[in-house]
Short mmCIF file of C-alpha atoms in Angstrom, two decimals:
data_model
loop_
_atom_site.label_atom_id
_atom_site.label_comp_id
_atom_site.label_asym_id
_atom_site.label_seq_id
_atom_site.Cartn_x
_atom_site.Cartn_y
_atom_site.Cartn_z
CA MET A 2 0.00 0.00 0.00
CA TYR A 3 1.28 3.44 -0.93
CA ILE A 4 2.06 5.67 2.04
CA LYS A 5 2.16 9.30 1.03
CA PRO A 6 5.29 11.14 2.20
CA TYR A 7 4.88 14.60 3.58
CA ILE A 8 6.93 17.68 4.41
CA VAL A 9 6.77 19.27 7.85
CA PRO A 10 8.06 22.86 7.71
CA LYS A 11 9.91 23.83 10.87
CA GLU A 12 11.31 27.15 12.01
CA SER A 13 14.38 28.75 10.40
CA GLU A 14 13.84 27.14 6.99
CA ILE A 15 14.29 23.59 8.24
CA TYR A 16 12.09 20.87 6.75
CA GLU A 17 11.37 17.35 7.96
CA ILE A 18 10.59 14.82 5.22
CA HIS A 19 8.49 11.96 6.58
CA PHE A 20 8.27 8.69 4.65
CA GLY A 21 5.90 6.94 7.01
CA ASP A 22 3.90 7.83 10.09
CA ILE A 23 4.82 10.68 12.40
CA PHE A 24 6.92 8.33 14.55
CA THR A 25 9.29 7.39 11.71
CA THR A 26 12.65 9.17 11.87
CA PRO A 27 12.40 11.96 9.27
CA LYS A 28 15.02 13.17 6.82
CA ILE A 29 16.11 16.75 7.50
CA ILE A 30 16.39 19.22 4.60
CA TYR A 31 17.96 22.66 5.02
CA ASN A 32 17.61 24.24 1.59
CA GLU A 33 16.17 23.87 -1.92
CA ASP A 34 19.31 22.27 -3.37
CA GLU A 35 19.14 19.47 -0.81
CA PHE A 36 15.46 18.99 -1.63
CA LYS A 37 16.19 18.74 -5.36
CA ASN A 38 18.90 16.15 -4.66
CA LEU A 39 16.42 14.12 -2.60
CA VAL A 40 13.86 14.20 -5.42
CA GLU A 41 16.45 13.00 -7.92
CA GLU A 42 17.46 10.16 -5.59
CA LEU A 43 13.83 9.06 -5.28
CA LYS A 44 13.42 9.04 -9.06
CA LYS A 45 16.55 6.89 -9.47
CA GLU A 46 15.13 4.46 -6.91
CA GLY A 47 11.91 4.16 -8.93
CA LYS A 48 9.91 6.19 -6.43
CA GLY A 49 8.44 8.65 -8.90
CA ARG A 50 5.13 8.95 -7.07
CA GLU A 51 6.88 9.95 -3.84
CA ALA A 52 9.02 12.44 -5.76
CA LEU A 53 5.93 13.99 -7.37
CA ASP A 54 3.97 14.25 -4.10
CA LEU A 55 6.90 15.89 -2.33
CA THR A 56 7.49 18.30 -5.21
CA LYS A 57 3.85 19.43 -5.12
CA GLN A 58 4.09 20.01 -1.37
CA TRP A 59 7.36 21.92 -1.75
CA ILE A 60 5.79 24.23 -4.35
CA ASN A 61 2.81 24.80 -2.04
CA ILE A 62 5.04 25.60 0.94
CA LYS A 63 6.94 28.17 -1.09
CA LYS A 64 3.79 29.98 -2.24
CA ARG A 65 3.80 33.52 -0.89
CA HIS A 66 0.81 35.12 -2.59
CA PHE A 67 -2.84 34.19 -3.03
CA LYS A 68 -5.84 36.06 -4.36
CA ILE A 69 -9.51 35.95 -3.34
CA ASN A 70 -11.73 37.16 -6.15
CA TYR A 71 -15.42 37.20 -6.93
CA LYS A 72 -17.38 39.30 -9.42
CA GLY A 73 -14.60 41.81 -9.95
CA LYS A 74 -13.79 42.21 -6.25
CA PHE A 75 -10.50 40.82 -5.05
CA ILE A 76 -8.02 40.76 -2.17
CA ASP A 77 -4.32 40.03 -2.59
CA LEU A 78 -2.97 37.91 0.25
CA GLY A 79 0.67 37.59 1.20
CA VAL A 80 2.17 41.03 1.64
CA LYS A 81 -0.72 42.20 3.82
CA THR A 82 -2.80 40.13 6.22
CA ALA A 83 -6.52 40.46 5.50
CA ILE A 84 -9.08 41.18 8.21
CA MET A 85 -12.50 39.53 8.34
CA GLY A 86 -14.80 41.52 10.62
CA ILE A 87 -17.49 39.63 12.53
CA VAL A 88 -21.18 40.57 12.52
CA ASN A 89 -23.24 38.18 14.65
CA ILE A 90 -26.97 38.68 14.13
CA THR A 91 -27.79 36.40 17.02
CA PRO A 92 -29.16 36.68 20.55
CA ASN A 93 -26.69 34.15 22.00
CA SER A 94 -23.21 34.40 20.45
CA PHE A 95 -20.54 33.90 23.12
CA SER A 96 -19.07 37.41 22.85
CA ASP A 97 -21.57 39.85 21.38
CA GLY A 98 -24.91 38.06 21.26
CA GLY A 99 -27.84 40.46 20.94
CA GLU A 100 -25.77 43.58 20.23
CA TYR A 101 -26.51 43.69 16.50
CA PHE A 102 -29.84 41.89 16.41
CA SER A 103 -31.78 44.76 14.83
CA LEU A 104 -31.38 45.71 11.16
CA LYS A 105 -30.17 49.21 12.00
CA ASP A 106 -27.60 48.01 14.54
CA ALA A 107 -26.29 45.35 12.15
CA VAL A 108 -25.85 47.81 9.27
CA ASN A 109 -24.16 50.31 11.60
CA ARG A 110 -21.84 47.55 12.77
CA VAL A 111 -20.84 46.76 9.18
CA GLU A 112 -20.22 50.44 8.42
CA LYS A 113 -18.01 50.77 11.51
CA LEU A 114 -16.01 47.64 10.64
CA LEU A 115 -15.36 48.95 7.13
CA GLU A 116 -14.26 52.34 8.50
CA ASP A 117 -11.91 50.53 10.89
CA GLY A 118 -10.25 48.61 8.07
CA ALA A 119 -12.07 45.31 7.52
CA ASP A 120 -11.42 43.66 4.15
CA ILE A 121 -14.25 41.11 4.47
CA ILE A 122 -17.49 41.32 6.43
CA ASP A 123 -18.59 37.96 7.89
CA ILE A 124 -22.34 37.88 8.59
CA GLY A 125 -23.87 35.04 10.57
CA GLY A 126 -27.32 34.30 11.93
CA GLU A 127 -26.64 31.23 14.08
CA SER A 128 -24.33 30.94 17.05
CA THR A 129 -21.93 28.00 16.73
CA ARG A 130 -20.37 28.40 20.17
CA PRO A 131 -19.87 25.16 22.12
CA GLY A 132 -23.21 23.77 23.26
CA ALA A 133 -25.29 25.94 20.94
CA GLU A 134 -28.55 24.54 19.59
CA PRO A 135 -29.19 24.78 15.82
CA VAL A 136 -31.41 27.56 14.50
CA PRO A 137 -34.24 26.72 12.07
CA GLU A 138 -33.46 27.68 8.48
CA GLU A 139 -36.39 30.10 8.27
CA GLU A 140 -35.19 32.01 11.32
CA GLU A 141 -31.60 32.16 10.05
CA LEU A 142 -32.84 33.53 6.72
CA ARG A 143 -35.00 36.09 8.53
CA ARG A 144 -31.95 37.31 10.42
CA VAL A 145 -29.30 37.55 7.69
CA ILE A 146 -30.94 38.24 4.32
CA PRO A 147 -32.42 41.67 5.17
CA VAL A 148 -29.05 42.73 6.58
CA ILE A 149 -27.12 41.69 3.48
CA LYS A 150 -29.60 43.46 1.22
CA GLU A 151 -29.61 46.63 3.31
CA VAL A 152 -25.81 46.66 3.59
CA ARG A 153 -25.50 46.46 -0.19
CA LYS A 154 -28.16 49.15 -0.60
CA GLN A 155 -26.57 51.59 1.86
CA LEU A 156 -22.86 50.80 1.64
CA GLY A 157 -22.38 49.61 -1.93
CA ASP A 158 -20.74 46.66 -3.63
CA LYS A 159 -17.02 47.44 -3.37
CA PHE A 160 -16.21 45.07 -0.50
CA LEU A 161 -16.54 41.34 0.13
CA ILE A 162 -19.24 39.80 2.31
CA SER A 163 -19.06 36.24 3.59
CA ILE A 164 -22.08 34.36 4.87
CA ASP A 165 -21.34 32.27 7.95
CA THR A 166 -23.63 29.26 7.50
CA TYR A 167 -23.60 25.52 6.97
CA LYS A 168 -27.06 25.45 5.36
CA SER A 169 -27.09 25.35 1.55
CA ASN A 170 -30.34 27.28 1.14
CA VAL A 171 -29.14 30.07 3.43
CA ALA A 172 -25.91 30.23 1.42
CA ARG A 173 -27.85 30.35 -1.85
CA LYS A 174 -30.19 33.14 -0.69
CA ALA A 175 -27.26 35.09 0.75
CA LEU A 176 -25.26 34.86 -2.48
CA GLU A 177 -28.32 35.96 -4.44
CA SER A 178 -28.71 38.92 -2.06
CA GLY A 179 -25.13 40.16 -2.34
CA ALA A 180 -22.78 37.86 -0.41
CA ASP A 181 -19.54 36.75 -2.08
CA ILE A 182 -18.02 34.01 0.09
CA VAL A 183 -19.47 31.03 1.97
CA ASN A 184 -17.91 30.42 5.39
CA ASP A 185 -19.02 26.88 6.27
CA ILE A 186 -18.05 25.78 9.78
CA SER A 187 -18.91 22.19 8.82
CA GLY A 188 -16.47 22.05 5.90
CA LEU A 189 -19.30 21.07 3.51
CA GLY A 190 -20.21 18.28 5.92
CA PHE A 191 -23.61 19.13 7.45
CA ASP A 192 -25.54 19.79 4.22
CA LYS A 193 -24.80 17.62 1.18
CA ASN A 194 -26.20 20.29 -1.15
CA MET A 195 -23.73 22.97 -0.05
CA VAL A 196 -21.07 21.84 -2.51
CA GLU A 197 -23.57 22.22 -5.37
CA VAL A 198 -24.22 25.83 -4.33
CA ILE A 199 -20.48 26.57 -4.29
CA LYS A 200 -20.12 25.06 -7.75
CA GLU A 201 -23.17 26.87 -9.15
CA PHE A 202 -22.12 30.32 -7.92
CA ASP A 203 -18.39 29.63 -8.44
CA CYS A 204 -17.69 31.51 -5.21
CA PRO A 205 -14.86 31.25 -2.66
CA VAL A 206 -15.55 28.92 0.26
CA VAL A 207 -13.99 28.61 3.70
CA ILE A 208 -13.51 24.95 4.61
CA ASN A 209 -13.52 24.86 8.41
CA HIS A 210 -12.44 21.87 10.47
CA ILE A 211 -14.87 20.66 13.10
CA LYS A 212 -15.16 17.45 15.08
CA GLY A 213 -18.79 16.73 15.91
CA LYS A 214 -21.42 19.49 15.92
CA PRO A 215 -21.55 22.69 17.98
CA LYS A 216 -23.95 21.06 20.44
CA ASP A 217 -21.52 18.27 21.36
CA MET A 218 -18.15 19.13 19.80
CA GLN A 219 -16.37 19.71 23.13
CA LYS A 220 -17.30 16.32 24.59
CA LYS A 221 -14.58 13.64 24.72
CA VAL A 222 -12.23 15.47 22.36
CA TYR A 223 -9.32 13.29 21.24
CA TYR A 224 -6.68 13.35 18.48
CA SER A 225 -3.63 11.15 18.03
CA ASP A 226 -2.03 14.04 16.10
CA VAL A 227 -4.31 17.06 15.81
CA VAL A 228 -2.49 18.76 12.91
CA ALA A 229 -2.01 15.59 10.87
CA GLU A 230 -5.69 14.70 11.30
CA ILE A 231 -6.82 18.18 10.22
CA ILE A 232 -4.56 18.11 7.16
CA ASP A 233 -6.04 14.74 6.19
CA TYR A 234 -9.54 16.19 6.74
CA PHE A 235 -8.80 19.13 4.43
CA GLU A 236 -7.43 16.84 1.72
CA ARG A 237 -10.58 14.69 1.82
CA LYS A 238 -12.97 17.65 1.84
CA ILE A 239 -11.19 19.48 -0.98
CA ASN A 240 -10.85 16.36 -3.14
CA TYR A 241 -14.58 15.74 -2.67
CA ALA A 242 -15.41 19.29 -3.76
CA LEU A 243 -13.05 19.09 -6.73
CA GLU A 244 -14.75 15.89 -7.87
CA LYS A 245 -18.08 17.77 -7.69
CA GLY A 246 -16.72 20.49 -9.97
CA VAL A 247 -15.57 23.24 -7.60
CA ARG A 248 -12.53 25.08 -8.95
CA ILE A 249 -9.25 24.63 -7.07
CA ASP A 250 -8.71 28.37 -6.60
CA ARG A 251 -11.93 28.70 -4.58
CA PHE A 252 -10.74 27.19 -1.28
CA ILE A 253 -9.72 28.90 1.95
CA ILE A 254 -8.85 26.61 4.88
CA ASP A 255 -9.60 27.24 8.56
CA PRO A 256 -8.26 24.75 11.16
CA GLY A 257 -11.25 25.57 13.34
CA ILE A 258 -9.80 26.87 16.61
CA GLY A 259 -12.25 25.87 19.35
CA PHE A 260 -14.37 23.62 17.13
CA GLY A 261 -13.91 20.27 18.82
CA LYS A 262 -10.53 21.10 20.39
CA ASN A 263 -9.31 21.67 23.92
CA VAL A 264 -6.82 24.33 25.03
CA GLU A 265 -3.80 22.15 24.24
CA HIS A 266 -5.10 21.33 20.74
CA ASN A 267 -5.66 25.01 19.98
CA ILE A 268 -2.15 25.94 21.11
CA GLU A 269 -0.62 23.10 19.07
CA ILE A 270 -2.48 24.20 15.92
CA ILE A 271 -1.16 27.76 16.29
CA LYS A 272 2.38 26.51 17.02
CA ARG A 273 2.34 24.19 13.99
CA LEU A 274 0.26 26.37 11.65
CA ARG A 275 3.03 26.50 9.03
CA GLU A 276 2.47 22.77 8.42
CA PHE A 277 -0.83 23.57 6.68
CA LYS A 278 1.17 25.29 3.93
CA VAL A 279 1.69 21.90 2.26
CA LEU A 280 -1.93 22.11 1.06
CA GLY A 281 -1.34 25.27 -0.97
CA PHE A 282 -4.40 27.31 0.10
CA PRO A 283 -4.93 30.59 1.99
CA ILE A 284 -5.18 30.02 5.73
CA LEU A 285 -7.86 31.73 7.83
CA ILE A 286 -7.61 31.80 11.61
CA GLY A 287 -10.29 32.80 14.10
CA VAL A 288 -9.03 33.15 17.68
CA SER A 289 -10.74 36.43 18.59
CA ARG A 290 -11.98 36.46 22.20
CA LYS A 291 -12.19 32.64 22.32
CA SER A 292 -12.40 30.70 25.54
CA PHE A 293 -8.94 29.10 25.32
CA ILE A 294 -7.45 32.62 25.52
CA GLY A 295 -9.53 33.28 28.62
CA SER A 296 -8.41 29.95 30.10
CA ILE A 297 -4.74 30.83 29.63
CA LEU A 298 -5.15 34.37 31.00
CA ASN A 299 -7.17 33.13 33.96
CA SER A 300 -4.54 30.47 34.72
CA PHE A 301 -1.49 32.73 34.63
CA LEU A 302 -2.97 36.08 35.67
CA LYS A 303 -5.02 35.22 38.70
CA ASP A 304 -6.13 38.77 39.47
CA LYS A 305 -9.48 38.35 37.67
CA GLU A 306 -11.65 36.31 35.34
CA TYR A 307 -11.24 37.51 31.75
CA THR A 308 -14.58 37.89 29.96
CA PRO A 309 -14.72 37.63 26.14
CA LYS A 310 -14.51 41.41 25.67
CA GLU A 311 -11.44 41.56 27.94
CA ARG A 312 -9.45 39.17 25.75
CA LEU A 313 -8.29 41.69 23.11
CA PHE A 314 -4.60 41.68 24.02
CA GLY A 315 -4.59 37.92 24.38
CA SER A 316 -6.24 37.64 20.97
CA LEU A 317 -3.61 39.91 19.40
CA GLY A 318 -0.80 37.90 20.98
CA VAL A 319 -2.06 34.63 19.53
CA SER A 320 -2.80 36.33 16.20
CA ALA A 321 0.80 37.56 15.95
CA TYR A 322 2.11 34.02 16.26
CA ALA A 323 -0.46 32.80 13.73
CA VAL A 324 0.48 35.42 11.13
CA LEU A 325 4.21 34.74 11.54
CA ASN A 326 3.41 31.05 11.07
CA GLY A 327 1.45 31.52 7.85
CA ALA A 328 -2.06 32.88 8.50
CA HIS A 329 -3.38 35.02 5.63
CA ILE A 330 -6.74 36.12 7.09
CA LEU A 331 -7.74 36.90 10.67
CA ARG A 332 -11.42 36.66 11.64
CA VAL A 333 -11.89 39.20 14.44
CA HIS A 334 -14.33 41.24 16.52
CA ASP A 335 -11.95 44.16 17.17
CA VAL A 336 -11.07 45.40 13.70
CA LYS A 337 -9.55 48.80 14.53
CA GLU A 338 -7.09 47.41 17.05
CA THR A 339 -6.24 44.46 14.80
CA LYS A 340 -5.65 46.77 11.84
CA GLU A 341 -3.14 48.88 13.79
CA PHE A 342 -1.39 45.79 15.11
CA LEU A 343 -1.18 44.17 11.65
CA THR A 344 0.11 47.37 10.03
CA LEU A 345 3.18 47.17 12.26
CA LEU A 346 3.54 43.39 12.12
CA ASP A 347 3.25 43.18 8.32
CA THR A 348 5.68 46.09 7.89
CA VAL A 349 8.33 44.59 10.17
CA ARG A 350 8.09 41.05 8.80
CA GLY A 351 8.28 42.33 5.21
CA TYR A 352 11.20 44.68 5.84
CA LYS A 353 14.39 43.67 4.08
CA VAL A 354 17.54 44.45 6.05
CA VAL A 355 20.31 45.54 3.65
#
């Protein structure tokens, strides 16, 4: 049976080449010349398939620029980290439930996020926090569609809107009303018709990793290797969508921080985020105000309990590590503060010392 080799990018341009499971002693590569020599050796040994798989991964790892585009609107990713601003039209989201539940408040929220520097507006009508119950489709439509229509009417069509839903009919109605991207927390898994909507509209889609469903995803969470399992998940989901006719340049991947993971899993994903580069897709990360940040702050700074709205600096700290490890898009509540932070971070990391 063929066992696919894989590259694990480490810090300081060091790469581990694994030819078996994660416990097999890897070959260490320090530069491109050494990698080319390895590929030639594999070909001479009759291992052309291994050589091809590794070459594809190497090309993906070295990608520096991506583009999100839909109906003439586009964002270049690579030099600048993009910001996805969150608009929860829900009564029970973990951080801001009920704050933007009216049409006027929701539209004002979008306008403020755009003024603060958001590149994408992510609109959702169902809370997917741990333990949340599903919302009927009719209610979700009632919440999000009027907002999307009114936002387009008042604020124009020059920016990207993503619809945060796992229901295919909600995605369809949202795209018809002015949305551009589908952000599916189920990774096309909860509604078999979602992939057909993505194909029909030829729109970008965020493939999120989740284990279980929001109602039960934090119960008995276990992974033998959390990053390896998520990479395998992405490969299966994307291959499925490709077979259904979705174009390869339509995918954005999100490891799903907090979606069926404990604190240790979330930290490991951030620490090893660069390993997702082997897939060759833009990486979206959503850590803003999440409970694992509160857990860490509460454990080490015992002066108080940190509520979701008090986790800004913790969110920025984790986001910095994520961006330096390969994140292209940050999904956040606090756009203004994130914009200022990213302006400095992107400038410093892109500065060439002569």
